[in-house]
Amino acid sequence: MAYDKNNIFAKILRGEIPCNKIYENEHTFAFHDVNPQTPIHALVIPKGEYISMIDFSENASETEISSLFKTVTKVARELGVENNGYRILSNIGDDANQEVKHLHIHIFGGCNVGAMICRR
Ligand code: AMP
Protein backbone atom coordinates (compact mmCIF):
# COMPACT_ATOMS: atom_id res chain seq x y z
CA MET A 1 0.00 0.00 0.00
CA ALA A 2 1.33 3.44 -0.95
CA TYR A 3 1.14 6.39 1.41
CA ASP A 4 -1.88 8.59 0.63
CA LYS A 5 -0.77 12.23 0.75
CA ASN A 6 -4.40 13.30 1.13
CA ASN A 7 -5.02 11.56 4.44
CA ILE A 8 -6.33 13.89 7.15
CA PHE A 9 -3.14 13.95 9.21
CA ALA A 10 -1.05 14.83 6.15
CA LYS A 11 -3.42 17.77 5.64
CA ILE A 12 -3.00 18.80 9.29
CA LEU A 13 0.79 18.66 8.90
CA ARG A 14 0.59 20.86 5.79
CA GLY A 15 -1.65 23.32 7.66
CA GLU A 16 -4.52 22.72 5.24
CA ILE A 17 -6.97 21.91 8.02
CA PRO A 18 -6.89 23.14 11.62
CA CYS A 19 -6.07 21.15 14.71
CA ASN A 20 -5.67 21.76 18.42
CA LYS A 21 -1.88 21.56 18.52
CA ILE A 22 -0.01 20.53 21.64
CA TYR A 23 3.62 20.36 20.55
CA GLU A 24 5.91 19.94 17.56
CA ASN A 25 9.59 19.54 16.85
CA GLU A 26 11.61 18.74 13.73
CA HIS A 27 10.30 15.18 13.41
CA THR A 28 7.04 14.94 15.35
CA PHE A 29 3.71 16.68 15.84
CA ALA A 30 1.13 16.28 18.62
CA PHE A 31 -2.47 17.45 18.81
CA HIS A 32 -5.74 16.72 20.59
CA ASP A 33 -8.01 14.08 19.09
CA VAL A 34 -11.10 15.72 17.60
CA ASN A 35 -13.35 13.01 19.09
CA PRO A 36 -11.84 12.30 22.52
CA GLN A 37 -12.54 8.91 24.08
CA THR A 38 -11.15 9.94 27.48
CA PRO A 39 -10.73 13.33 29.22
CA ILE A 40 -7.22 13.45 27.78
CA HIS A 41 -6.92 12.01 24.28
CA ALA A 42 -3.94 13.18 22.28
CA LEU A 43 -2.32 11.97 19.07
CA VAL A 44 1.41 11.96 18.36
CA ILE A 45 2.52 11.53 14.76
CA PRO A 46 5.78 11.57 12.84
CA LYS A 47 6.12 14.36 10.26
CA GLY A 48 7.44 11.83 7.76
CA GLU A 49 5.12 9.88 5.47
CA TYR A 50 4.66 6.57 7.29
CA ILE A 51 1.46 4.56 7.10
CA SER A 52 1.79 2.54 10.28
CA MET A 53 4.23 1.22 12.86
CA ILE A 54 5.32 -1.44 10.36
CA ASP A 55 6.33 1.12 7.74
CA PHE A 56 7.86 3.38 10.41
CA SER A 57 9.98 0.75 12.13
CA GLU A 58 11.29 -0.52 8.79
CA ASN A 59 11.90 2.80 7.03
CA ALA A 60 12.27 5.67 9.49
CA SER A 61 15.65 6.87 10.71
CA GLU A 62 16.83 6.18 14.25
CA THR A 63 16.38 9.88 14.96
CA GLU A 64 12.76 9.86 13.79
CA ILE A 65 12.02 6.75 15.82
CA SER A 66 13.53 8.04 19.04
CA SER A 67 11.91 11.44 18.52
CA LEU A 68 8.43 9.93 18.24
CA PHE A 69 8.71 8.01 21.49
CA LYS A 70 10.35 10.86 23.37
CA THR A 71 7.53 13.13 22.19
CA VAL A 72 4.90 10.71 23.50
CA THR A 73 6.48 10.89 26.95
CA LYS A 74 6.89 14.66 26.80
CA VAL A 75 3.29 15.25 25.73
CA ALA A 76 1.89 12.94 28.40
CA ARG A 77 3.90 14.87 30.97
CA GLU A 78 2.73 18.23 29.60
CA LEU A 79 -0.89 17.09 29.67
CA GLY A 80 -0.53 16.14 33.33
CA VAL A 81 -1.25 12.43 33.07
CA GLU A 82 2.19 11.08 33.93
CA ASN A 83 1.61 10.66 37.65
CA ASN A 84 -1.74 8.88 37.49
CA GLY A 85 -0.85 6.93 34.36
CA TYR A 86 -2.11 6.72 30.83
CA ARG A 87 -2.39 4.32 27.92
CA ILE A 88 -0.67 4.54 24.56
CA LEU A 89 -2.11 2.70 21.58
CA SER A 90 -1.48 2.51 17.86
CA ASN A 91 -3.89 0.83 15.48
CA ILE A 92 -2.19 -0.98 12.63
CA GLY A 93 -4.20 -2.08 9.61
CA ASP A 94 -7.65 -3.46 9.04
CA ASP A 95 -8.11 -5.80 12.01
CA ALA A 96 -7.20 -2.93 14.33
CA ASN A 97 -9.62 -0.60 12.49
CA GLN A 98 -6.92 1.93 11.63
CA GLU A 99 -8.94 4.80 10.13
CA VAL A 100 -6.20 7.27 9.30
CA LYS A 101 -3.38 5.80 7.25
CA HIS A 102 -0.66 7.96 8.76
CA LEU A 103 1.06 6.45 11.81
CA HIS A 104 -0.31 7.86 15.04
CA ILE A 105 0.05 7.01 18.68
CA HIS A 106 -2.98 7.69 20.85
CA ILE A 107 -2.47 8.88 24.43
CA PHE A 108 -5.49 8.17 26.64
CA GLY A 109 -5.68 9.48 30.19
CA GLY A 110 -7.37 11.70 32.71
CA CYS A 111 -9.42 8.81 34.09
CA ASN A 112 -9.08 5.08 34.61
CA VAL A 113 -9.08 3.97 30.98
CA GLY A 114 -10.59 0.57 31.70
CA ALA A 115 -9.84 -2.90 30.42
CA MET A 116 -7.02 -3.28 27.96
CA ILE A 117 -9.16 -4.52 25.09
CA CYS A 118 -12.90 -4.41 24.58
CA ARG A 119 -13.95 -7.58 22.78
CA ARG A 120 -17.20 -7.45 20.90
P1 AMP B 1 -7.44 5.34 14.28
O1 AMP B 1 -8.72 4.60 14.33
O2 AMP B 1 -6.40 4.76 15.20
O3 AMP B 1 -6.95 5.52 12.86
O4 AMP B 1 -7.72 6.76 14.91
C1 AMP B 1 -7.90 7.91 14.16
C2 AMP B 1 -8.21 9.02 15.15
O5 AMP B 1 -8.09 10.27 14.47
C3 AMP B 1 -9.61 8.97 15.75
O6 AMP B 1 -9.49 8.88 17.17
C4 AMP B 1 -10.25 10.28 15.29
O7 AMP B 1 -11.10 10.84 16.24
C5 AMP B 1 -9.02 11.15 15.02
N1 AMP B 1 -9.22 12.22 14.08
C6 AMP B 1 -9.78 12.16 12.84
N2 AMP B 1 -9.76 13.35 12.24
C7 AMP B 1 -9.17 14.20 13.12
C8 AMP B 1 -8.85 15.59 13.09
N3 AMP B 1 -9.15 16.37 12.03
N4 AMP B 1 -8.24 16.13 14.17
C9 AMP B 1 -7.93 15.37 15.23
N5 AMP B 1 -8.19 14.06 15.32
C10 AMP B 1 -8.81 13.48 14.28
Tab-separated table of C-alpha atoms and ligand atoms in Angstrom:
chain	number	residue	atom	x	y	z
A	1	MET	CA	0.000	0.000	0.000
A	2	ALA	CA	1.326	3.436	-0.950
A	3	TYR	CA	1.145	6.388	1.406
A	4	ASP	CA	-1.875	8.587	0.626
A	5	LYS	CA	-0.771	12.230	0.751
A	6	ASN	CA	-4.402	13.301	1.125
A	7	ASN	CA	-5.022	11.564	4.444
A	8	ILE	CA	-6.333	13.893	7.147
A	9	PHE	CA	-3.143	13.949	9.209
A	10	ALA	CA	-1.053	14.833	6.149
A	11	LYS	CA	-3.424	17.772	5.645
A	12	ILE	CA	-2.996	18.801	9.288
A	13	LEU	CA	0.789	18.660	8.901
A	14	ARG	CA	0.594	20.863	5.793
A	15	GLY	CA	-1.654	23.324	7.663
A	16	GLU	CA	-4.522	22.718	5.238
A	17	ILE	CA	-6.966	21.906	8.020
A	18	PRO	CA	-6.894	23.138	11.615
A	19	CYS	CA	-6.073	21.151	14.710
A	20	ASN	CA	-5.669	21.761	18.416
A	21	LYS	CA	-1.884	21.563	18.518
A	22	ILE	CA	-0.013	20.531	21.645
A	23	TYR	CA	3.615	20.361	20.548
A	24	GLU	CA	5.911	19.944	17.559
A	25	ASN	CA	9.592	19.544	16.847
A	26	GLU	CA	11.611	18.739	13.733
A	27	HIS	CA	10.302	15.184	13.408
A	28	THR	CA	7.045	14.945	15.346
A	29	PHE	CA	3.709	16.682	15.842
A	30	ALA	CA	1.126	16.284	18.622
A	31	PHE	CA	-2.470	17.448	18.812
A	32	HIS	CA	-5.739	16.719	20.586
A	33	ASP	CA	-8.011	14.081	19.095
A	34	VAL	CA	-11.104	15.716	17.595
A	35	ASN	CA	-13.346	13.007	19.094
A	36	PRO	CA	-11.836	12.303	22.521
A	37	GLN	CA	-12.540	8.909	24.077
A	38	THR	CA	-11.154	9.935	27.483
A	39	PRO	CA	-10.733	13.327	29.218
A	40	ILE	CA	-7.223	13.447	27.777
A	41	HIS	CA	-6.919	12.007	24.281
A	42	ALA	CA	-3.935	13.181	22.276
A	43	LEU	CA	-2.317	11.969	19.074
A	44	VAL	CA	1.406	11.957	18.361
A	45	ILE	CA	2.519	11.533	14.758
A	46	PRO	CA	5.776	11.572	12.836
A	47	LYS	CA	6.124	14.361	10.259
A	48	GLY	CA	7.437	11.835	7.760
A	49	GLU	CA	5.122	9.882	5.474
A	50	TYR	CA	4.660	6.574	7.293
A	51	ILE	CA	1.465	4.564	7.100
A	52	SER	CA	1.792	2.539	10.279
A	53	MET	CA	4.235	1.221	12.862
A	54	ILE	CA	5.324	-1.438	10.364
A	55	ASP	CA	6.334	1.119	7.738
A	56	PHE	CA	7.855	3.377	10.407
A	57	SER	CA	9.983	0.749	12.129
A	58	GLU	CA	11.292	-0.518	8.789
A	59	ASN	CA	11.899	2.800	7.028
A	60	ALA	CA	12.269	5.667	9.493
A	61	SER	CA	15.647	6.866	10.715
A	62	GLU	CA	16.832	6.176	14.246
A	63	THR	CA	16.381	9.881	14.962
A	64	GLU	CA	12.763	9.862	13.788
A	65	ILE	CA	12.018	6.751	15.816
A	66	SER	CA	13.529	8.045	19.044
A	67	SER	CA	11.913	11.441	18.515
A	68	LEU	CA	8.435	9.930	18.242
A	69	PHE	CA	8.709	8.007	21.490
A	70	LYS	CA	10.351	10.862	23.372
A	71	THR	CA	7.533	13.128	22.194
A	72	VAL	CA	4.898	10.715	23.502
A	73	THR	CA	6.482	10.885	26.951
A	74	LYS	CA	6.888	14.658	26.801
A	75	VAL	CA	3.295	15.252	25.726
A	76	ALA	CA	1.888	12.943	28.397
A	77	ARG	CA	3.899	14.869	30.974
A	78	GLU	CA	2.732	18.234	29.602
A	79	LEU	CA	-0.885	17.088	29.671
A	80	GLY	CA	-0.526	16.141	33.332
A	81	VAL	CA	-1.252	12.428	33.073
A	82	GLU	CA	2.189	11.083	33.929
A	83	ASN	CA	1.612	10.655	37.654
A	84	ASN	CA	-1.741	8.881	37.491
A	85	GLY	CA	-0.846	6.933	34.357
A	86	TYR	CA	-2.111	6.716	30.831
A	87	ARG	CA	-2.390	4.320	27.916
A	88	ILE	CA	-0.674	4.543	24.559
A	89	LEU	CA	-2.113	2.697	21.583
A	90	SER	CA	-1.479	2.509	17.864
A	91	ASN	CA	-3.894	0.833	15.481
A	92	ILE	CA	-2.194	-0.980	12.625
A	93	GLY	CA	-4.198	-2.084	9.613
A	94	ASP	CA	-7.653	-3.457	9.044
A	95	ASP	CA	-8.109	-5.798	12.010
A	96	ALA	CA	-7.203	-2.928	14.330
A	97	ASN	CA	-9.618	-0.602	12.488
A	98	GLN	CA	-6.923	1.932	11.630
A	99	GLU	CA	-8.942	4.797	10.128
A	100	VAL	CA	-6.204	7.267	9.298
A	101	LYS	CA	-3.384	5.804	7.248
A	102	HIS	CA	-0.657	7.958	8.762
A	103	LEU	CA	1.055	6.450	11.809
A	104	HIS	CA	-0.309	7.863	15.037
A	105	ILE	CA	0.048	7.010	18.680
A	106	HIS	CA	-2.982	7.689	20.845
A	107	ILE	CA	-2.467	8.880	24.428
A	108	PHE	CA	-5.492	8.169	26.636
A	109	GLY	CA	-5.682	9.477	30.186
A	110	GLY	CA	-7.368	11.705	32.706
A	111	CYS	CA	-9.422	8.807	34.087
A	112	ASN	CA	-9.081	5.083	34.607
A	113	VAL	CA	-9.080	3.970	30.984
A	114	GLY	CA	-10.588	0.570	31.700
A	115	ALA	CA	-9.842	-2.905	30.416
A	116	MET	CA	-7.019	-3.281	27.964
A	117	ILE	CA	-9.157	-4.525	25.087
A	118	CYS	CA	-12.905	-4.408	24.580
A	119	ARG	CA	-13.947	-7.579	22.781
A	120	ARG	CA	-17.205	-7.448	20.899
B	1	AMP	P1	-7.437	5.342	14.282
B	1	AMP	O1	-8.720	4.600	14.331
B	1	AMP	O2	-6.404	4.762	15.205
B	1	AMP	O3	-6.946	5.521	12.857
B	1	AMP	O4	-7.725	6.765	14.906
B	1	AMP	C1	-7.898	7.911	14.164
B	1	AMP	C2	-8.207	9.024	15.149
B	1	AMP	O5	-8.088	10.266	14.475
B	1	AMP	C3	-9.607	8.969	15.748
B	1	AMP	O6	-9.491	8.884	17.168
B	1	AMP	C4	-10.252	10.282	15.290
B	1	AMP	O7	-11.103	10.843	16.245
B	1	AMP	C5	-9.023	11.146	15.025
B	1	AMP	N1	-9.220	12.218	14.078
B	1	AMP	C6	-9.783	12.155	12.845
B	1	AMP	N2	-9.764	13.354	12.245
B	1	AMP	C7	-9.168	14.198	13.122
B	1	AMP	C8	-8.854	15.588	13.089
B	1	AMP	N3	-9.154	16.366	12.030
B	1	AMP	N4	-8.235	16.129	14.168
B	1	AMP	C9	-7.931	15.373	15.228
B	1	AMP	N5	-8.193	14.058	15.322
B	1	AMP	C10	-8.815	13.482	14.277
